[in-house]
Every structure is written in structure tokens, then in C-alpha cells.
Short mmCIF file of N, CA, C and O in Angstrom, two decimals:
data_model
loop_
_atom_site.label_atom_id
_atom_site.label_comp_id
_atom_site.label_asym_id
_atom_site.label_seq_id
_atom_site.Cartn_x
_atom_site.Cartn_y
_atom_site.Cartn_z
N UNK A 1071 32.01 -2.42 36.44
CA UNK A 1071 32.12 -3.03 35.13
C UNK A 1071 30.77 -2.95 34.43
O UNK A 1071 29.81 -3.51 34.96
N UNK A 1072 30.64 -2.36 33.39
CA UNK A 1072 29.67 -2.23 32.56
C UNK A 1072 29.47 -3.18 31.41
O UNK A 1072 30.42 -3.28 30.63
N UNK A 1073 28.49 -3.81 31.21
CA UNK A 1073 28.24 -4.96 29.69
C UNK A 1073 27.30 -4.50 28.86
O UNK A 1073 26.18 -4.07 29.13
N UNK A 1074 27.90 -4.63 27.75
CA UNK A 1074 26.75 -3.83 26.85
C UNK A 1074 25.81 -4.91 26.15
O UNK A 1074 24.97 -4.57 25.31
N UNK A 1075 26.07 -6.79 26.67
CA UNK A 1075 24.82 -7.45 26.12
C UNK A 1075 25.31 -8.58 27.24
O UNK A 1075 26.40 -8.64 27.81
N UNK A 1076 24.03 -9.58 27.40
CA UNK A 1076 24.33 -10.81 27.63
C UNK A 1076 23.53 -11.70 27.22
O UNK A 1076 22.38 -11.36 26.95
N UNK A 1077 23.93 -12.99 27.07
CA UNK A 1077 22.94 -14.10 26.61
C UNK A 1077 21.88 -14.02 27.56
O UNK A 1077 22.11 -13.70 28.72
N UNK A 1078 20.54 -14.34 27.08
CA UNK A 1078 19.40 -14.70 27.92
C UNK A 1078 19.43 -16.23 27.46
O UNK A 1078 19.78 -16.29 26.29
N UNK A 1079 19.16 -17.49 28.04
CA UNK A 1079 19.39 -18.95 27.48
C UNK A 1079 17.07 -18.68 26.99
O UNK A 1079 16.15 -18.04 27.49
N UNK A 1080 17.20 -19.51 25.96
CA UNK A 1080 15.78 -19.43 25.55
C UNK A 1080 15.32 -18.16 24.53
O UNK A 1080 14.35 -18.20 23.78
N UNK A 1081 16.06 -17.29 24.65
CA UNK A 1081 15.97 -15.78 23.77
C UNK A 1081 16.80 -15.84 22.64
O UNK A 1081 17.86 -16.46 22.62
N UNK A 1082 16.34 -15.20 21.69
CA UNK A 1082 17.48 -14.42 20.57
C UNK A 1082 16.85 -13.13 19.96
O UNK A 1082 15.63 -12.97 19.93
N UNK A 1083 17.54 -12.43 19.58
CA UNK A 1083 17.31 -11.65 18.47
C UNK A 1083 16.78 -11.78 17.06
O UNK A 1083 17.48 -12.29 16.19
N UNK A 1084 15.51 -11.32 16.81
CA UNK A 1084 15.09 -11.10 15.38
C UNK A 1084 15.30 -10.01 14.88
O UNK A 1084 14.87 -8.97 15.37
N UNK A 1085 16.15 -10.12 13.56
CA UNK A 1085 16.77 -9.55 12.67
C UNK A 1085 16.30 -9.20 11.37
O UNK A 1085 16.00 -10.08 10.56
N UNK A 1086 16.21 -7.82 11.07
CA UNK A 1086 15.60 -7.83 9.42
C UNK A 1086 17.18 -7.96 8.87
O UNK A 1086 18.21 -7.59 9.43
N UNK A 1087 17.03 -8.53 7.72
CA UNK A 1087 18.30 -8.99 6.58
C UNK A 1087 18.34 -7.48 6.59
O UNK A 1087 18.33 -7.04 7.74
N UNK A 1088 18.36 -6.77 5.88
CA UNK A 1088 18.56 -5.58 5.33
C UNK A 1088 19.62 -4.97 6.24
O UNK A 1088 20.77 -4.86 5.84
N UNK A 1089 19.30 -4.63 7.28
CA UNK A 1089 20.01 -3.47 7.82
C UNK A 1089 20.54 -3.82 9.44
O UNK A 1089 21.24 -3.05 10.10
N UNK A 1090 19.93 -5.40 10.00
CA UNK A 1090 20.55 -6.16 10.68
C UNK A 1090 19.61 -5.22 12.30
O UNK A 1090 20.07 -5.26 13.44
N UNK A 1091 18.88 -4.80 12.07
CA UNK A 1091 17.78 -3.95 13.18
C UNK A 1091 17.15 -5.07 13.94
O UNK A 1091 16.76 -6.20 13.63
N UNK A 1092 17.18 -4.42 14.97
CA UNK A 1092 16.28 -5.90 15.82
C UNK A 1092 14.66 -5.20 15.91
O UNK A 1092 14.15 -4.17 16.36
N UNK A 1093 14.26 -6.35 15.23
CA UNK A 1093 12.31 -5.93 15.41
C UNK A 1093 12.02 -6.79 16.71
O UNK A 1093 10.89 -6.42 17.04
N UNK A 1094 12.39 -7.65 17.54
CA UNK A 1094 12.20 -7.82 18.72
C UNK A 1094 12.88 -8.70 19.31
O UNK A 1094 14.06 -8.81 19.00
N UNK A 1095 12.37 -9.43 20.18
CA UNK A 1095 13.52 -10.10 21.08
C UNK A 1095 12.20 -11.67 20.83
O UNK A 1095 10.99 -11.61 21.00
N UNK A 1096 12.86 -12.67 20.47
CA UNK A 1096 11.62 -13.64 20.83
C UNK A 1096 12.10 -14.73 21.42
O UNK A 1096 13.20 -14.53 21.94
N UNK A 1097 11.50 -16.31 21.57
CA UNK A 1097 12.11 -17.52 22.29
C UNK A 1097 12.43 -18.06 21.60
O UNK A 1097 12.42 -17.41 20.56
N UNK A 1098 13.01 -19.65 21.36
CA UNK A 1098 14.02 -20.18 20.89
C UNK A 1098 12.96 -20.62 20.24
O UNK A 1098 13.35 -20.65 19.07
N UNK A 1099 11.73 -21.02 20.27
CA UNK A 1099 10.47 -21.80 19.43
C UNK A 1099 10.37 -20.48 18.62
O UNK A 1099 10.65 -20.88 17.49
N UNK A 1100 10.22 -19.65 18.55
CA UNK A 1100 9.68 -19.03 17.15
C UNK A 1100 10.26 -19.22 16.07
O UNK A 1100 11.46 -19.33 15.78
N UNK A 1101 8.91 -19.26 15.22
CA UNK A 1101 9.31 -19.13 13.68
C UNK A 1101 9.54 -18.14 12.82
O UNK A 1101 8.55 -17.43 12.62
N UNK A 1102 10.50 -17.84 12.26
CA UNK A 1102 10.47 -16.64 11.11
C UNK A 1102 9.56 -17.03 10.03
O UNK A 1102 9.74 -18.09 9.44
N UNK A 1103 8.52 -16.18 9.72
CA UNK A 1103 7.88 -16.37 8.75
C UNK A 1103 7.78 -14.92 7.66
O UNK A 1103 7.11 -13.94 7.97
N UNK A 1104 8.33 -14.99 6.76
CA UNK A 1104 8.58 -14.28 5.64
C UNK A 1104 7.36 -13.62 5.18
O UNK A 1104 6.31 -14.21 4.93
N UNK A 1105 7.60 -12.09 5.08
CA UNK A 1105 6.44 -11.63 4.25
C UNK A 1105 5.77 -12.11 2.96
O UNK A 1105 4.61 -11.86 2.63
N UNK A 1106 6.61 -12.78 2.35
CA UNK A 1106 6.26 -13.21 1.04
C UNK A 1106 6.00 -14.98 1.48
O UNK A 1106 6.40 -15.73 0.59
N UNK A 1107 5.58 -15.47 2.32
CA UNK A 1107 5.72 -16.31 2.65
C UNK A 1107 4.00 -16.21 3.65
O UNK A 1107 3.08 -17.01 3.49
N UNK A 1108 4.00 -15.32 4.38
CA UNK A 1108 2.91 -15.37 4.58
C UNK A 1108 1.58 -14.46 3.80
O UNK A 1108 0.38 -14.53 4.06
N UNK A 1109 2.15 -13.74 2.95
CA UNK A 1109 0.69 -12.91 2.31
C UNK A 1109 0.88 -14.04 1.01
O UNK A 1109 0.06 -13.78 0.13
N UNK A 1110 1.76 -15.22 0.67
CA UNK A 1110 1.42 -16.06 -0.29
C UNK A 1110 -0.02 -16.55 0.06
O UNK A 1110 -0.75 -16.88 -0.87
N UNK A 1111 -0.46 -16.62 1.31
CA UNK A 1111 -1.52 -17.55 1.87
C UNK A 1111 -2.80 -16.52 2.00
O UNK A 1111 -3.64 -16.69 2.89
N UNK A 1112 -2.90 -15.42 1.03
CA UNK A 1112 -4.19 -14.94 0.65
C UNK A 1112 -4.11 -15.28 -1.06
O UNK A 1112 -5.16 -15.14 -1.68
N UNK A 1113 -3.02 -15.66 -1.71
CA UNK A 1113 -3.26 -16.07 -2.77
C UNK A 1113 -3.91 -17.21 -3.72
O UNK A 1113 -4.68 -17.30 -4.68
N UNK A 1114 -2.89 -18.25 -2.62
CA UNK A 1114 -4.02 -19.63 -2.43
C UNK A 1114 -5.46 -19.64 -1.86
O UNK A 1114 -6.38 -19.85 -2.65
N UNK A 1115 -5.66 -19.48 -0.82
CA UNK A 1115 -6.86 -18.86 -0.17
C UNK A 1115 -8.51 -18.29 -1.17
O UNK A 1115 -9.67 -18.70 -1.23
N UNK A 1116 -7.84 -17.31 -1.71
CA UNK A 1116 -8.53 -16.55 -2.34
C UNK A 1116 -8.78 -16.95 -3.99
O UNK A 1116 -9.81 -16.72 -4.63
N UNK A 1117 -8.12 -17.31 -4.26
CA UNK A 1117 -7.81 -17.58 -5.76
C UNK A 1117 -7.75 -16.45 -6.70
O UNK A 1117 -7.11 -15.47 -6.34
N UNK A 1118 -8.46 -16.45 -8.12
CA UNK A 1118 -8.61 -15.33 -9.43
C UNK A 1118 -9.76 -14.63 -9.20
O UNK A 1118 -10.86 -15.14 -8.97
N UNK A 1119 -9.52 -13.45 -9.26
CA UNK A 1119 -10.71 -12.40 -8.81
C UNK A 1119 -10.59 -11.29 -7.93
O UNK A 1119 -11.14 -10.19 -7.94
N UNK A 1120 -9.46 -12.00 -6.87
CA UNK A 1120 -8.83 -10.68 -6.18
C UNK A 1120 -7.89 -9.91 -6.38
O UNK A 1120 -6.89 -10.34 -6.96
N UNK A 1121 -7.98 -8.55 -5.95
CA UNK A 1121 -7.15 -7.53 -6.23
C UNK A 1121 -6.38 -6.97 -4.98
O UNK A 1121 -7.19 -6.67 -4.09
N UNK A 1122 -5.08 -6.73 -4.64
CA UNK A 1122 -4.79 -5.80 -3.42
C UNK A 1122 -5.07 -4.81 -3.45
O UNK A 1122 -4.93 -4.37 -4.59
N UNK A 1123 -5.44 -4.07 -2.74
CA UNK A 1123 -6.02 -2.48 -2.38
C UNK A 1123 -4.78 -1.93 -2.02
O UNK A 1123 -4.08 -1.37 -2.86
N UNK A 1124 -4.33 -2.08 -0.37
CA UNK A 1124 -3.15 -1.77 0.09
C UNK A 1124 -2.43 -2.81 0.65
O UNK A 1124 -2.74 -4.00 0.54
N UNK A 1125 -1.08 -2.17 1.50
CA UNK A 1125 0.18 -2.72 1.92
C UNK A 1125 0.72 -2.04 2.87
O UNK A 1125 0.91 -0.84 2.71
N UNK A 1126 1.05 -2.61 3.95
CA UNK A 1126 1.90 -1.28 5.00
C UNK A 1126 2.91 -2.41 6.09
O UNK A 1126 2.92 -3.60 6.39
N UNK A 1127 3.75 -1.05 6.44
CA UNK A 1127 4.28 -1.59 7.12
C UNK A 1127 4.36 -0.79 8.56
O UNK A 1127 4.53 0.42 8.53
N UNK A 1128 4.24 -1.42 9.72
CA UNK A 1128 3.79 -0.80 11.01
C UNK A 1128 5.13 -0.75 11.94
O UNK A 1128 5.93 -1.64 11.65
N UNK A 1129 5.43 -0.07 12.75
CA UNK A 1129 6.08 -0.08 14.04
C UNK A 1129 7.68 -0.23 13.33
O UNK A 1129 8.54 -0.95 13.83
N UNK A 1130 7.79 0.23 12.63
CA UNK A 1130 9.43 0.02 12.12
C UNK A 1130 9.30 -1.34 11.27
O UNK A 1130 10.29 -2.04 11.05
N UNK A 1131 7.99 -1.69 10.79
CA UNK A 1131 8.68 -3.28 10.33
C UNK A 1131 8.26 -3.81 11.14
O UNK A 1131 7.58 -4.71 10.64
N UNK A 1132 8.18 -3.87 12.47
CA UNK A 1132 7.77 -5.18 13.52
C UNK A 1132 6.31 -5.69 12.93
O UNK A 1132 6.04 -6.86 13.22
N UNK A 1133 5.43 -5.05 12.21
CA UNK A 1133 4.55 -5.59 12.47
C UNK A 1133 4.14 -5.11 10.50
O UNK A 1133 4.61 -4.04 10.14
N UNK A 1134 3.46 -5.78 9.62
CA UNK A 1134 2.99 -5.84 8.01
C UNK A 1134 1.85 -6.28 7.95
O UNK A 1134 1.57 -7.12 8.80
N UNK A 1135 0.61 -5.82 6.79
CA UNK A 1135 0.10 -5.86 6.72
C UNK A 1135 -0.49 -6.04 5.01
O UNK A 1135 -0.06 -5.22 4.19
N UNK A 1136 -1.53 -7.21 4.53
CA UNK A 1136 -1.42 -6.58 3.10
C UNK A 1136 -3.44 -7.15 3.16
O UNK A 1136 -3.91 -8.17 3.65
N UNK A 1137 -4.15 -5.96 2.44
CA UNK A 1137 -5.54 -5.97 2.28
C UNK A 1137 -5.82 -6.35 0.79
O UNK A 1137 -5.27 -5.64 -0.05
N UNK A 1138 -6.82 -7.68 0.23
CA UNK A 1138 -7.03 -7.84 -0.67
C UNK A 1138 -8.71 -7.85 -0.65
O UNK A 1138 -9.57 -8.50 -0.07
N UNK A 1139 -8.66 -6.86 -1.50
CA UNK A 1139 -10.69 -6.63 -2.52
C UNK A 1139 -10.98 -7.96 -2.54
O UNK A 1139 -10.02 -8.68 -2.84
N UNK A 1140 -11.66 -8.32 -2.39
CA UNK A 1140 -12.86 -9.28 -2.64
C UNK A 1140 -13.58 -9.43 -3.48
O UNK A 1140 -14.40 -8.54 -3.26
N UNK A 1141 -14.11 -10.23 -4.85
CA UNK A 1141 -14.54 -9.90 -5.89
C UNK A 1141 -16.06 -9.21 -5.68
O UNK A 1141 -16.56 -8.19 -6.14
N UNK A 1142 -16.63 -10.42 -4.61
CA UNK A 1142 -18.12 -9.91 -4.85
C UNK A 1142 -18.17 -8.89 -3.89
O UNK A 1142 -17.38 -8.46 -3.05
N UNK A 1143 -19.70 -8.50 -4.36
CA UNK A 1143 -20.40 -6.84 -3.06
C UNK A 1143 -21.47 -7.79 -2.29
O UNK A 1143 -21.84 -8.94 -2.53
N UNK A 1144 -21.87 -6.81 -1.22
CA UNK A 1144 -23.07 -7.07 -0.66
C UNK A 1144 -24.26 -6.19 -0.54
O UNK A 1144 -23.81 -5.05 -0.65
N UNK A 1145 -24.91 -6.16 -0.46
CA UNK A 1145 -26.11 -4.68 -0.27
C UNK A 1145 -26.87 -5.11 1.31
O UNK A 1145 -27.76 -5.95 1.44
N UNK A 1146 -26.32 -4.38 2.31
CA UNK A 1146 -27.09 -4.84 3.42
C UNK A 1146 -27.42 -3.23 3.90
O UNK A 1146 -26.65 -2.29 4.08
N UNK A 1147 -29.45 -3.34 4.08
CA UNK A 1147 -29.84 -2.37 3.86
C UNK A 1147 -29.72 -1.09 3.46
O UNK A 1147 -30.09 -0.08 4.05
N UNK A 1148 -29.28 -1.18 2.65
CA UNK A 1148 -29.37 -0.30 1.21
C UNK A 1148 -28.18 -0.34 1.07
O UNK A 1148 -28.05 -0.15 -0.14
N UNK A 1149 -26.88 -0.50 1.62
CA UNK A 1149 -25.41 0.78 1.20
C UNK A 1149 -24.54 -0.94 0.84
O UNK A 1149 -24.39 -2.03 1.39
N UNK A 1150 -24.22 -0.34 -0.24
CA UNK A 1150 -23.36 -1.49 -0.74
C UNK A 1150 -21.89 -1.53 -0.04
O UNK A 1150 -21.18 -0.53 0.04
N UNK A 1151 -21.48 -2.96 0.51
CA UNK A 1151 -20.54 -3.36 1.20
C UNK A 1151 -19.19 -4.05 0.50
O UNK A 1151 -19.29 -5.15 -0.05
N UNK A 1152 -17.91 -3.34 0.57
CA UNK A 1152 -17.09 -3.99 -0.03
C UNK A 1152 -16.29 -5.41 0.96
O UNK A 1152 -15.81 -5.27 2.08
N UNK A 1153 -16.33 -6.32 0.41
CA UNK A 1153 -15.19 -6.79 2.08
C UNK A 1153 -14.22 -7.22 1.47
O UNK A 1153 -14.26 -7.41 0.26
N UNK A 1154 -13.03 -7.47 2.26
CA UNK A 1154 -11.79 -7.91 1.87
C UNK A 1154 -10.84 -8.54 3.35
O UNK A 1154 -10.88 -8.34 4.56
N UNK A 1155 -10.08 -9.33 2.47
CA UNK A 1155 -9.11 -9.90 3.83
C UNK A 1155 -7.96 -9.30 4.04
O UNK A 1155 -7.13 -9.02 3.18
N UNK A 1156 -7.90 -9.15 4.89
CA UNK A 1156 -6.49 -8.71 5.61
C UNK A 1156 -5.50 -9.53 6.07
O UNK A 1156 -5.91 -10.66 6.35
N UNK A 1157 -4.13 -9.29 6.26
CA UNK A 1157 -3.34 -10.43 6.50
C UNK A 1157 -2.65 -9.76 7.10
O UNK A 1157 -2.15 -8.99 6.28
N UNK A 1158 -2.05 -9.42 8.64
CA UNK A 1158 -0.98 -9.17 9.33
C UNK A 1158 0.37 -9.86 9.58
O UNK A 1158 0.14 -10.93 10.15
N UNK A 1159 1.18 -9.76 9.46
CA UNK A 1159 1.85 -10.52 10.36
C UNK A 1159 3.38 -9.74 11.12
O UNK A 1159 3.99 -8.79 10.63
N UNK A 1160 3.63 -10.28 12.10
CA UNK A 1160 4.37 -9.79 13.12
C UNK A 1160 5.56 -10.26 13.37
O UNK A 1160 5.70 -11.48 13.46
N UNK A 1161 6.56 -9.46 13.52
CA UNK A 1161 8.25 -10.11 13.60
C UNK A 1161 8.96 -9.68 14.18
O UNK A 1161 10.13 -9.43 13.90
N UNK A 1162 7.88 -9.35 16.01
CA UNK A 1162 8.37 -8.76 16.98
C UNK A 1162 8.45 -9.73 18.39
O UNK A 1162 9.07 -9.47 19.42
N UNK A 1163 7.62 -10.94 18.07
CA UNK A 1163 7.30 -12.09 18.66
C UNK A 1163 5.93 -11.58 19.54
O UNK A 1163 5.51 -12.51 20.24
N UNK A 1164 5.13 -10.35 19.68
CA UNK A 1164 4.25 -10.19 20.00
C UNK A 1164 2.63 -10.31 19.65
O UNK A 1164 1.66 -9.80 20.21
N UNK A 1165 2.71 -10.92 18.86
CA UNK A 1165 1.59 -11.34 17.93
C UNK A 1165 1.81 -12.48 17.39
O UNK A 1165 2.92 -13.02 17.42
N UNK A 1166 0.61 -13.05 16.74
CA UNK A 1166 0.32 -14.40 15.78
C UNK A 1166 0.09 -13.68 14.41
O UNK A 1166 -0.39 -12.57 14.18
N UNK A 1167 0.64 -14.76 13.45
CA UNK A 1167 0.11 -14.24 11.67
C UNK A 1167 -1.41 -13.96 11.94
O UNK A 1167 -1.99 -14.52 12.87
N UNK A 1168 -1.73 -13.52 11.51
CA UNK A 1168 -3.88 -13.46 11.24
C UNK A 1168 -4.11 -12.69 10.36
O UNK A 1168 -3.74 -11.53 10.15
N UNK A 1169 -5.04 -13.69 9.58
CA UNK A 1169 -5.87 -12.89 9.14
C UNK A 1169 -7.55 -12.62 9.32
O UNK A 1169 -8.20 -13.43 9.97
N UNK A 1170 -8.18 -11.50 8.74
CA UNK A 1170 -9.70 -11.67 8.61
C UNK A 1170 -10.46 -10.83 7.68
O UNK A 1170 -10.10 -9.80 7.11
N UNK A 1171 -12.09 -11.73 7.62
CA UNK A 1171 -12.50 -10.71 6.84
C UNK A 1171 -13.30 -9.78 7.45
O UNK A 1171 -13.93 -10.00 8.49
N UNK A 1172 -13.30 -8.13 6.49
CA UNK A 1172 -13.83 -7.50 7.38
C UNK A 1172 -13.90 -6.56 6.13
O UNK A 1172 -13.04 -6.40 5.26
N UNK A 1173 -15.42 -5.85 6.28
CA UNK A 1173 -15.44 -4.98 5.86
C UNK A 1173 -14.90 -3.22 5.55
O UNK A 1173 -15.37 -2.28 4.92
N UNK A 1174 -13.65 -3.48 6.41
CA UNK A 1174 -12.82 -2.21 6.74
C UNK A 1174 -12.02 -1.98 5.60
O UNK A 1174 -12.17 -2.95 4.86
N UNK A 1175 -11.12 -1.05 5.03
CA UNK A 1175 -10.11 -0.99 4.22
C UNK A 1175 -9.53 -0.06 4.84
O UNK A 1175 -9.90 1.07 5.17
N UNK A 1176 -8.19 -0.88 5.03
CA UNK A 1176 -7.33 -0.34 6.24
C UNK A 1176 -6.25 0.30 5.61
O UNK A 1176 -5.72 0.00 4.54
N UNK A 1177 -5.98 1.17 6.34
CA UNK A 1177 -4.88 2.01 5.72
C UNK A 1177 -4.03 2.65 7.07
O UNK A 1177 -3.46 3.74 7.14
N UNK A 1178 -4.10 2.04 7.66
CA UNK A 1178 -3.19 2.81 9.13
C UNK A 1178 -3.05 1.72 10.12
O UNK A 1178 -3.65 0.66 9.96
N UNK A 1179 -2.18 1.97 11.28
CA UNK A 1179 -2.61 1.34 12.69
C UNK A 1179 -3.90 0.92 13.02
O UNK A 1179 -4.12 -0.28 13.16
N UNK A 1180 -5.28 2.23 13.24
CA UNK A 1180 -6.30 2.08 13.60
C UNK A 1180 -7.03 1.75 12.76
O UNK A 1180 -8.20 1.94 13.11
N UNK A 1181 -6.90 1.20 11.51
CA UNK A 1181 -7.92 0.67 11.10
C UNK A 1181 -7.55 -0.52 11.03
O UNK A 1181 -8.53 -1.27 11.02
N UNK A 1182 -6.59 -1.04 10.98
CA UNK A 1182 -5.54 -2.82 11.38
C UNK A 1182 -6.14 -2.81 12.64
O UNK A 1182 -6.86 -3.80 12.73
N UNK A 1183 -6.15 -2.41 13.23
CA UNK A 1183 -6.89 -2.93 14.65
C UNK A 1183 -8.17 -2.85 14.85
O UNK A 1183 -8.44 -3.27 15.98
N UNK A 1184 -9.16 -2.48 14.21
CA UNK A 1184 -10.77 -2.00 14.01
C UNK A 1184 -11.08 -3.52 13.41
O UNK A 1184 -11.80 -4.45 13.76
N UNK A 1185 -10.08 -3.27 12.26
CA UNK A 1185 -10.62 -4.73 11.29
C UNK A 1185 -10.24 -5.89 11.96
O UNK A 1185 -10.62 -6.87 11.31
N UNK A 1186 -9.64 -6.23 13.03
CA UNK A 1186 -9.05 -7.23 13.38
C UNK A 1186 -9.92 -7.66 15.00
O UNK A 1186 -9.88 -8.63 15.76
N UNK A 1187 -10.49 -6.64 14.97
CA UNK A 1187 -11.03 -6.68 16.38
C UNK A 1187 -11.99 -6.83 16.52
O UNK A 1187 -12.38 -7.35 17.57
N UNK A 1188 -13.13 -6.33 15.23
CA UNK A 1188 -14.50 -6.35 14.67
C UNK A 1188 -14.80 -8.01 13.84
O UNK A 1188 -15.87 -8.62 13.88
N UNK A 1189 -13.83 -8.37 13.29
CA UNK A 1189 -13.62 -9.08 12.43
C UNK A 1189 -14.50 -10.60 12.75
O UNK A 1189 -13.76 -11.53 13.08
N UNK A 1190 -15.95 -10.93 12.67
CA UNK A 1190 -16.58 -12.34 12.39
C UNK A 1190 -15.75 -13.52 12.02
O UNK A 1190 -15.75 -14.63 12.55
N UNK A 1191 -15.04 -13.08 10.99
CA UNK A 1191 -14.32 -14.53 10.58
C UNK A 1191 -12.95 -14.41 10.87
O UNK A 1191 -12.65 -13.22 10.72
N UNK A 1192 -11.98 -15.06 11.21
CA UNK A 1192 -10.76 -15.01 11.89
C UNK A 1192 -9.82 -15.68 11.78
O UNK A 1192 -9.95 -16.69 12.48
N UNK A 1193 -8.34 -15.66 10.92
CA UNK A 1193 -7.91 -16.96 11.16
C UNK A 1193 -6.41 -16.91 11.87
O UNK A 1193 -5.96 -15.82 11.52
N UNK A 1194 -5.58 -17.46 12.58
CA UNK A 1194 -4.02 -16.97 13.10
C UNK A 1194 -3.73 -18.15 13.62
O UNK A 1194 -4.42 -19.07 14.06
N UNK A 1195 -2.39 -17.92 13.47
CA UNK A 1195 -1.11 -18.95 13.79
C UNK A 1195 -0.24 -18.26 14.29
O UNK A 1195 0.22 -17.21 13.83
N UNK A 1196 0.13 -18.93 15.51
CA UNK A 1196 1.37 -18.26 16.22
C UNK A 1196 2.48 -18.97 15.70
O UNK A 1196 2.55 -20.13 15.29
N UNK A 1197 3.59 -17.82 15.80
CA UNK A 1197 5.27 -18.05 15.21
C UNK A 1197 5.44 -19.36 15.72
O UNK A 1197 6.56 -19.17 16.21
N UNK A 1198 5.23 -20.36 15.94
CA UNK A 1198 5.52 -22.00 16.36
C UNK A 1198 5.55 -22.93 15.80
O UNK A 1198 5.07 -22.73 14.68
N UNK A 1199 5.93 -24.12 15.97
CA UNK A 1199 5.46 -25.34 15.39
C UNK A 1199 5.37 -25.15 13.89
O UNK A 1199 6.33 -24.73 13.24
N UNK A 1200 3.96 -25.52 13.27
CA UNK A 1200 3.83 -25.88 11.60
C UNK A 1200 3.64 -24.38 11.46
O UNK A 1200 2.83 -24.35 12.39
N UNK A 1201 3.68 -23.44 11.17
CA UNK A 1201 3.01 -22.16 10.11
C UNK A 1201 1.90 -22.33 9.22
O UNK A 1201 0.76 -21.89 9.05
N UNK A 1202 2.58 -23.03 8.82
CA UNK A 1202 1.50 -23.72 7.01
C UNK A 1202 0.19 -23.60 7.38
O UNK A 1202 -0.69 -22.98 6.79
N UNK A 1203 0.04 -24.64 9.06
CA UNK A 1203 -1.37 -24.42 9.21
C UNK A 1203 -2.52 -23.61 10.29
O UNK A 1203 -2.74 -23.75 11.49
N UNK A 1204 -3.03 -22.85 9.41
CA UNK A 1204 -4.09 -21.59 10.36
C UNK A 1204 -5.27 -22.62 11.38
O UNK A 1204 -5.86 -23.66 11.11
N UNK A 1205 -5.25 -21.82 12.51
CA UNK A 1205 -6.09 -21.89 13.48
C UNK A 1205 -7.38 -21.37 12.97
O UNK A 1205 -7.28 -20.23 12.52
N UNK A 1206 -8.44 -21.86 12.92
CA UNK A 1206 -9.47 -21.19 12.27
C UNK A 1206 -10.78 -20.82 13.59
O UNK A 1206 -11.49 -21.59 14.24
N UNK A 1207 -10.66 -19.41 13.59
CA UNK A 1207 -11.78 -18.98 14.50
C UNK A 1207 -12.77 -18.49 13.74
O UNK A 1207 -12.53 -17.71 12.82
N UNK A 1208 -14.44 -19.05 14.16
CA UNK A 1208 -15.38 -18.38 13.55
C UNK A 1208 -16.21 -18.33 14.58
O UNK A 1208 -16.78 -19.17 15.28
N UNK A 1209 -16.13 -16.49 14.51
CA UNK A 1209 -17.46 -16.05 15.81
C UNK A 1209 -17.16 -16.19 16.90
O UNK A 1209 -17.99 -16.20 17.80
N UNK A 1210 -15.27 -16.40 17.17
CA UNK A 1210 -14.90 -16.91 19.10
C UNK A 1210 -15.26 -18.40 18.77
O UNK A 1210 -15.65 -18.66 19.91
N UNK A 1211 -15.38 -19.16 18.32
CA UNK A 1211 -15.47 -20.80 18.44
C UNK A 1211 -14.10 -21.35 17.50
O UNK A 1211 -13.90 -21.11 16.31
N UNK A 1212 -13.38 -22.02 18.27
CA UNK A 1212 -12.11 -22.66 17.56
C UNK A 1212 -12.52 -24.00 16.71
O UNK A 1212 -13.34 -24.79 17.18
N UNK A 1213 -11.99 -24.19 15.62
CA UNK A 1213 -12.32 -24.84 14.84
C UNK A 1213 -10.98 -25.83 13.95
O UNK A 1213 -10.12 -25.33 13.22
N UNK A 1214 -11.04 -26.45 14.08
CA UNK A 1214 -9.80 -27.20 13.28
C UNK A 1214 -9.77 -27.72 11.71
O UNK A 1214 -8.76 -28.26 11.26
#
């Protein structure tokens, strides 16, 4: 006898609306958190002055990304520095929302992971509990 599914108790399926695709398998605590729902939180964040650069979407959808310019520059020895924040977030249950700043402007996989990995200032929330509020890492030191 062959089964083509069974319940796991604690698991479900995450579902994009659209086309009903599973971007991953997660636990009964995760949160769906909406693209427009989480890149709202470089808007507040940031306020008037920023611009988006880019937007992507990674791994089928499991995983989004959106990079916003930064108004001001920096000049650190000699070469002028643009920075901007990045905002990931993931709807594969393998990752936390995060964002950071980083002088990268990402446009692929490897540079989402350069900027995220390099990244001084840091902030993420895992799919759980409140969303609303970011974990704030600065420099590897957790901060509330």
C-alpha cells in the first residue's frame, strides 16, 4: 500500500496564495509574515529620503528580498560609500525576517548573503510569537 501524504502532528504546509506551491514545510508556531507586511518595516524605519534600488525574489519564492539607498554618503579613505538596508525575509521556515545595513547592493543570492554576513548592524525576528518586534544585534551583542 502506497500513501501519497500523511499528517506530521506539529507540521503544516506553507502555501503561496497564488498557485497553492509549497515554499516549505514549517511548525505549528510559525508565523506567516507577508511581503508587504514585512518590507513595510523599512518604511517606518527609515522614513523620507529613501529610495529602493532593488527587489528579488530567491529559491522559487521561499526566500525575498528588498534593498533601500540610504540618503546620506560616506567618504572612508578616499572612495565614497553608498549604504543601504536590506530586508530578507523567508517563507520556507528556514530563516528569520532580517535585516541590515551594509554597504553592498545586492542583486543576487551572493550578494544577499555577503551583505548579511558582513553586515555590523543587524536586525531579525524569527517566524514566532510577536513579528512587530525586531531582535536588535549590534556587532554580535543582543540588545533589546
Amino acid at each position: 500500500m502506497t500513501v501519497d501524504s500523511l499528517p506530521v502532528p506539529g507540521f503544516k504546509a506553507n502555501l503561496r496564495d497564488s498557485d497553492n506551491r509549497v515554499l516549505g514545510v514549517v511548525t505549528d508556531r510559525y508565523k506567516v509574515v507577508q511581503n508587504v507586511d514585512a518590507f513595510a518595516f523599512t518604511d517606518s524605519l527609515l522614513g523620507e529620503g529613501v529610495t529602493y534600488e532593488t527587489a528579488g525574489s530567491l529559491q522559487d519564492g521561499r526566500r525575498t528580498w528588498i534593498l533601500a539607498k540610504l540618503p546620506q554618503k560616506y567618504i572612508i579613505s578616499g572612495d565614497e560609500i553608498t549604504p543601504y538596508l536590506v530586508l530578507m525575509n523567508s517563507h520556507d521556515g528556514t530563516g528569520a525576517i532580517k535585516a541590515a545595513m551594509t554597504p553592498i547592493r545586492v542583486v543576487c543570492q551572493n550578494t544577499l548573503n555577503l551583505a548579511l554576513s558582513t553586515a555590523k548592524k543587524t536586525w531579525s525576528t524569527n517566524h514566532v510569537g510577536n513579528t512587530q518586534q525586531f531582535s536588535i544585534h549590534v556587532e554580535g551583542r543582543k540588545t533589546l
